[in-house]
Coordinates of C-alpha atoms and ligand atoms in Angstrom, one line a residue:
X1 CA -5.8 -26.6 -9.6
X2 CA -3.4 -24.6 -6.9
X3 CA -3.1 -20.8 -7.0
X4 CA -0.4 -19.7 -10.2
X5 CA 0.8 -16.4 -11.0
X6 CA -1.0 -14.7 -14.6
X7 CA 2.0 -14.2 -15.6
X8 CA 5.1 -16.3 -17.3
X9 CA 6.9 -18.3 -14.3
X10 CA 10.7 -17.2 -15.1
X11 CA 9.6 -13.5 -15.6
X12 CA 11.7 -12.4 -13.2
X13 CA 14.6 -14.6 -13.1
X14 CA 17.9 -13.5 -11.7
X15 CA 15.8 -10.4 -10.5
X16 CA 16.6 -9.3 -7.0
X17 CA 13.5 -7.8 -4.9
X18 CA 12.5 -6.3 -1.5
X19 CA 9.6 -6.3 0.3
X20 CA 9.0 -4.2 2.9
X21 CA 6.1 -5.4 5.4
X22 CA 6.7 -8.9 3.0
X23 CA 6.0 -11.1 5.7
X24 CA 2.1 -10.5 6.2
X25 CA -1.2 -9.7 4.1
X26 CA -0.6 -8.2 0.8
X27 CA 2.9 -8.1 1.2
X28 CA 3.0 -11.8 1.6
X29 CA 1.1 -12.4 -1.2
X30 CA 3.9 -10.2 -3.8
X31 CA 6.4 -12.0 -2.3
X32 CA 5.0 -15.2 -2.9
X33 CA 4.2 -14.5 -6.5
X34 CA 7.6 -12.7 -7.1
X35 CA 9.3 -15.7 -6.0
X36 CA 6.7 -18.0 -8.2
X37 CA 8.0 -15.7 -11.3
X38 CA 12.0 -16.9 -10.5
X39 CA 13.1 -13.5 -8.2
X40 CA 15.3 -13.7 -4.9
X41 CA 12.9 -11.7 -2.8
X42 CA 14.5 -10.1 0.5
X43 CA 11.8 -9.0 3.1
X44 CA 11.5 -7.2 6.5
X45 CA 9.4 -6.0 8.8
X46 CA 10.0 -4.8 12.5
X47 CA 9.7 -8.5 13.7
X48 CA 12.5 -10.8 13.0
X49 CA 10.2 -14.0 14.4
X50 CA 7.4 -13.2 11.9
X51 CA 9.8 -12.6 9.1
X52 CA 11.0 -16.3 10.1
X53 CA 7.4 -17.6 10.1
X54 CA 7.1 -16.1 6.8
X55 CA 9.7 -17.8 5.3
X56 CA 8.8 -21.4 6.4
X57 CA 5.5 -21.2 5.6
X58 CA 6.4 -21.2 1.8
X59 CA 6.6 -23.7 -0.3
X60 CA 10.6 -25.2 -0.3
X61 CA 11.1 -24.3 -3.8
X62 CA 9.9 -20.6 -3.1
X63 CA 11.6 -20.8 0.3
X64 CA 14.9 -21.5 -1.5
X65 CA 14.9 -17.6 -3.0
X66 CA 13.7 -16.1 -0.1
X67 CA 14.8 -14.7 2.8
X68 CA 14.1 -12.2 5.7
X69 CA 16.0 -9.8 8.0
X70 CA 14.5 -7.1 10.6
X71 CA 14.3 -3.5 9.8
X72 CA 12.5 -0.4 11.2
X73 CA 11.8 1.6 8.3
X74 CA 11.4 4.8 10.4
X75 CA 14.9 4.8 10.9
X76 CA 16.8 5.9 8.0
X77 CA 20.5 4.3 8.9
X78 CA 18.3 1.2 9.4
X79 CA 17.1 1.2 6.2
X80 CA 20.4 2.4 4.4
X81 CA 22.2 -0.4 6.4
X82 CA 19.5 -2.9 5.4
X83 CA 19.9 -2.2 1.7
X84 CA 23.4 -2.3 1.9
X85 CA 23.1 -5.9 3.3
X86 CA 21.0 -6.9 0.3
X87 CA 23.4 -5.6 -2.0
X88 CA 26.2 -7.4 -0.3
X89 CA 24.6 -10.4 -0.7
X90 CA 22.4 -10.7 -3.7
X91 CA 25.1 -8.5 -5.7
X92 CA 22.2 -5.6 -6.4
X93 CA 18.4 -4.3 -6.0
X94 CA 16.3 -4.5 -9.2
X95 CA 12.5 -3.9 -7.4
X96 CA 11.7 -2.4 -4.3
X97 CA 8.1 -2.9 -3.1
X98 CA 7.0 -0.4 -0.1
X99 CA 4.6 -2.6 1.9
X100 CA 5.4 -1.7 5.2
X101 CA 2.5 0.4 7.0
X102 CA -0.8 0.2 8.6
X103 CA -3.5 2.3 10.5
X104 CA -5.6 2.0 13.1
X105 CA -9.0 3.5 13.1
X106 CA -9.9 6.6 15.0
X107 CA -11.8 9.2 14.9
X108 CA -9.8 12.2 13.6
X109 CA -11.4 14.1 16.9
X110 CA -9.7 12.0 19.1
X111 CA -6.7 10.9 17.3
X112 CA -3.4 12.2 19.2
X113 CA -0.8 13.7 17.5
X114 CA 1.3 10.9 18.6
X115 CA -1.1 8.7 16.8
X116 CA -1.1 10.6 13.9
X117 CA 2.9 11.1 13.9
X118 CA 3.2 7.1 14.0
X119 CA 1.1 6.4 11.1
X120 CA 2.7 9.1 8.9
X121 CA 6.5 8.2 10.3
X122 CA 5.9 4.6 9.0
X123 CA 3.9 4.9 5.8
X124 CA 5.3 8.1 4.5
X125 CA 8.8 8.9 6.1
X126 CA 9.2 4.7 6.2
X127 CA 8.6 4.6 2.1
X128 CA 11.0 7.5 1.5
X129 CA 13.6 6.0 3.7
X130 CA 13.4 2.8 1.6
X131 CA 13.3 4.5 -1.4
X132 CA 16.2 6.3 -1.3
X133 CA 18.5 3.4 0.2
X134 CA 17.9 1.7 -2.7
X135 CA 18.2 4.1 -5.2
X136 CA 21.7 5.4 -3.7
X137 CA 22.9 2.2 -3.1
X138 CA 22.0 0.3 -6.0
X139 CA 19.4 1.4 -8.6
X140 CA 21.4 4.8 -9.2
X141 CA 23.8 2.7 -11.1
X142 CA 21.9 0.6 -13.1
X143 CA 17.8 1.7 -13.2
X144 CA 14.9 -0.4 -11.3
X145 CA 11.8 -0.5 -10.6
X146 CA 9.7 0.9 -7.5
X147 CA 6.1 -0.2 -6.7
X148 CA 4.8 1.8 -3.6
X149 CA 1.5 0.6 -2.3
X150 CA -0.8 3.0 -1.0
X151 CA -4.6 3.2 -0.8
X152 CA -7.5 5.3 -2.6
X153 CA -7.6 8.9 -1.3
X154 CA -9.4 11.0 -3.4
X155 CA -12.6 10.9 -1.6
X156 CA -11.0 10.8 2.1
X157 CA -11.1 7.9 4.5
X158 CA -13.2 8.5 7.8
X159 CA -11.8 7.5 11.0
X160 CA -8.1 7.4 9.0
X161 CA -7.1 11.0 8.8
X162 CA -3.3 9.6 9.8
X163 CA -3.4 7.3 6.5
X164 CA -5.1 9.0 4.1
X165 CA -2.7 11.8 4.6
X166 CA 0.2 10.0 4.2
X167 CA -0.8 7.6 1.6
X168 CA -1.7 10.9 -0.6
X169 CA 2.1 11.9 0.4
X170 CA 3.1 8.8 -0.9
X171 CA 1.2 9.5 -4.4
X172 CA 3.2 13.0 -4.9
X173 CA 6.4 11.7 -3.3
X174 CA 6.1 8.7 -6.3
X175 CA 5.5 11.3 -9.1
X176 CA 8.4 13.5 -7.8
X177 CA 10.9 10.6 -7.6
X178 CA 9.7 9.3 -11.0
X179 CA 10.5 12.5 -12.5
X180 CA 13.9 12.8 -10.8
X181 CA 15.1 9.5 -11.4
X182 CA 13.8 9.1 -14.7
X183 CA 17.0 9.5 -16.3
X184 CA 18.7 7.1 -14.1
X185 CA 16.0 4.3 -15.6
X186 CA 14.4 3.9 -12.1
X187 CA 10.1 3.9 -12.8
X188 CA 8.3 4.4 -9.7
X189 CA 4.2 3.9 -9.3
X190 CA 1.7 3.3 -6.8
X191 CA -0.8 0.8 -6.8
X192 CA -3.8 1.7 -4.7
X193 CA -5.9 -1.1 -3.1
X194 CA -9.6 -0.2 -2.2
X195 CA -10.5 -2.7 0.8
X196 CA -8.7 -6.0 0.6
X197 CA -9.4 -8.5 2.7
X198 CA -6.3 -10.2 4.5
X199 CA -6.6 -12.0 7.7
X200 CA -3.9 -9.3 9.3
X201 CA -5.3 -6.0 7.9
X202 CA -9.1 -7.3 9.5
X203 CA -7.4 -8.3 12.7
X204 CA -6.6 -4.8 13.2
X205 CA -9.9 -3.0 12.4
X206 CA -12.1 -4.5 14.9
X207 CA -15.4 -4.1 14.7
X208 CA -15.0 -2.0 11.5
X209 CA -14.0 -4.9 9.8
X210 CA -17.7 -6.2 10.0
X211 CA -18.8 -3.2 8.8
X212 CA -16.7 -2.8 6.1
X213 CA -17.9 -6.4 4.9
X214 CA -21.6 -6.1 5.9
X215 CA -22.4 -2.9 4.5
X216 CA -19.5 -1.5 2.4
X217 CA -18.9 -4.1 -0.1
X218 CA -22.6 -5.1 -1.1
X219 CA -22.7 -1.1 -2.2
X220 CA -19.8 -1.5 -4.6
X221 CA -19.9 -1.7 -8.0
X222 CA -18.1 -5.1 -7.4
X223 CA -20.0 -6.1 -4.7
X224 CA -17.3 -7.6 -2.9
X225 CA -14.0 -7.2 -1.5
X226 CA -10.7 -7.3 -3.0
X227 CA -8.1 -10.0 -2.5
X228 CA -4.3 -9.7 -2.1
X229 CA -3.5 -11.6 -4.9
X230 CA -5.3 -9.1 -7.1
X231 CA -2.6 -6.4 -5.6
X232 CA 0.4 -8.7 -6.1
X233 CA -1.0 -9.2 -10.0
X234 CA -1.0 -5.0 -10.3
X235 CA 2.4 -4.8 -8.3
X236 CA 4.1 -7.4 -10.5
X237 CA 3.1 -5.9 -14.0
X238 CA 4.4 -2.1 -12.9
X239 CA 7.6 -4.2 -11.9
X240 CA 8.1 -5.7 -15.1
X241 CA 8.6 -4.3 -18.5
X242 CA 5.3 -4.5 -19.6
X243 CA 4.7 -1.7 -17.7
X244 CA 8.3 0.3 -19.0
X245 CA 6.1 3.5 -20.6
X246 CA 4.8 3.9 -16.9
X247 CA 6.3 6.1 -14.1
X248 CA 4.4 8.3 -11.2
X249 CA 1.1 6.6 -11.9
X250 CA -1.3 4.8 -9.7
X251 CA -3.0 1.4 -10.4
X252 CA -6.2 1.2 -8.6
X253 CA -7.1 -2.2 -7.4
X254 CA -10.7 -1.3 -5.9
X255 CA -13.2 -3.0 -8.0
X256 CA -14.4 0.6 -9.7
X257 CA -15.1 1.7 -6.2
X258 CA -13.2 5.3 -6.8
X259 CA -15.6 6.0 -9.2
X260 CA -18.6 6.3 -6.9
X261 CA -17.0 6.7 -3.6
X262 CA -16.7 5.0 -0.8
X263 CA -19.9 3.8 0.7
X264 CA -18.9 4.2 4.3
X265 CA -22.2 4.5 6.8
X266 CA -22.0 8.3 8.5
X267 CA -22.5 8.3 12.1
X268 CA -25.8 9.9 12.4
X269 CA -24.9 12.4 15.4
X270 CA -29.3 13.6 15.5
X271 CA -28.2 17.2 14.1
X272 CA -27.8 18.4 10.2
X273 CA -26.1 20.5 9.0
X274 CA -27.6 23.7 8.8
X275 CA -28.5 25.4 5.3
X276 CA -27.7 28.8 4.4
X277 CA -29.4 31.6 6.0
X278 CA -28.7 33.3 2.8
X279 CA -31.0 32.5 -0.3
X280 CA -34.7 31.9 -1.5
X281 CA -36.1 29.8 1.6
X282 CA -38.8 28.8 -1.1
X283 CA -36.2 27.1 -3.1
X284 CA -35.1 24.5 -0.4
X285 CA -36.4 21.0 0.1
X286 CA -39.3 21.0 2.6
X287 CA -38.4 18.2 4.8
X288 CA -35.1 20.0 4.7
X289 CA -36.4 23.4 5.6
X290 CA -38.7 21.8 8.2
X291 CA -35.3 20.0 10.3
X292 CA -33.3 22.9 9.7
X293 CA -35.2 25.1 11.7
X294 CA -35.7 22.7 14.5
Ligands
LIG1 N1 5.4 -2.6 9.6 C1 4.5 -2.1 10.3 N2 5.9 -1.2 10.5 C2 6.9 -1.2 10.4 C3 8.1 -0.6 10.7 N3 8.0 0.5 11.1 N4 9.2 -0.9 10.0 C4 8.8 -2.2 9.2 N5 7.7 -2.6 9.1 C5 6.8 -2.7 9.6

């Protein structure tokens, strides 16, 4: 049997959704599931050809309710124009899923200000642009639901200072919007994926991808990476009436990994963090005394 949503097939009949970053990876999985559930979906990314290819790859019955239009989420005016276009074409926006984003692996000390700002501009500021555009151009009048795709940031994310800062910002932005926009009937929640295997994501990670699969995954409680469909199912739940009393929350889709911390291998620099000079030296672990005194 082929892939099927766990949700009722006509759950989102007559609903209209925008999925930023909906042409690849997790965004595409969310797009496919929303279409399966009867939703009209308009996807955006910067590259029209990628959007066209994603739509061409959908099964014909799903393709009928899908469309794509280029929009750079870093550009506020472009986001406003994009949402206006959707409202003109489809009449309204019921759902917004902010999945556009990305990052690159870089040790903090070699991360330029330009690179840091670029990731924050896309992941945090871009999410803000899309939320505000969807609210003022449509949801303010009739309510709606927004899901922002973030990451598990509580323990930090080594070599992703830009992205972990941006995603933590999105989490708090979502909580604030949840309070401000509740009277308009707009709910805003986040889905925080752990390490999810997608071809497009792993193509970006380079050698780090191998480390994630071979060293990090076996040390997780579930001992495997997640799938895009597992992130999609949580997103659909938060968009649905099933989550009608949830706003400002974050659902973790991480196989329990946030409970034990991410077991990222730390670089061995050959040095150790020194023990403090104060305190009783006889209370220190013997091996540590030796190393600290090297
Ligand atoms: N995906 C990655 N970066 C993006 C951007 N700036 N706008 C839209 N989609 C994106």
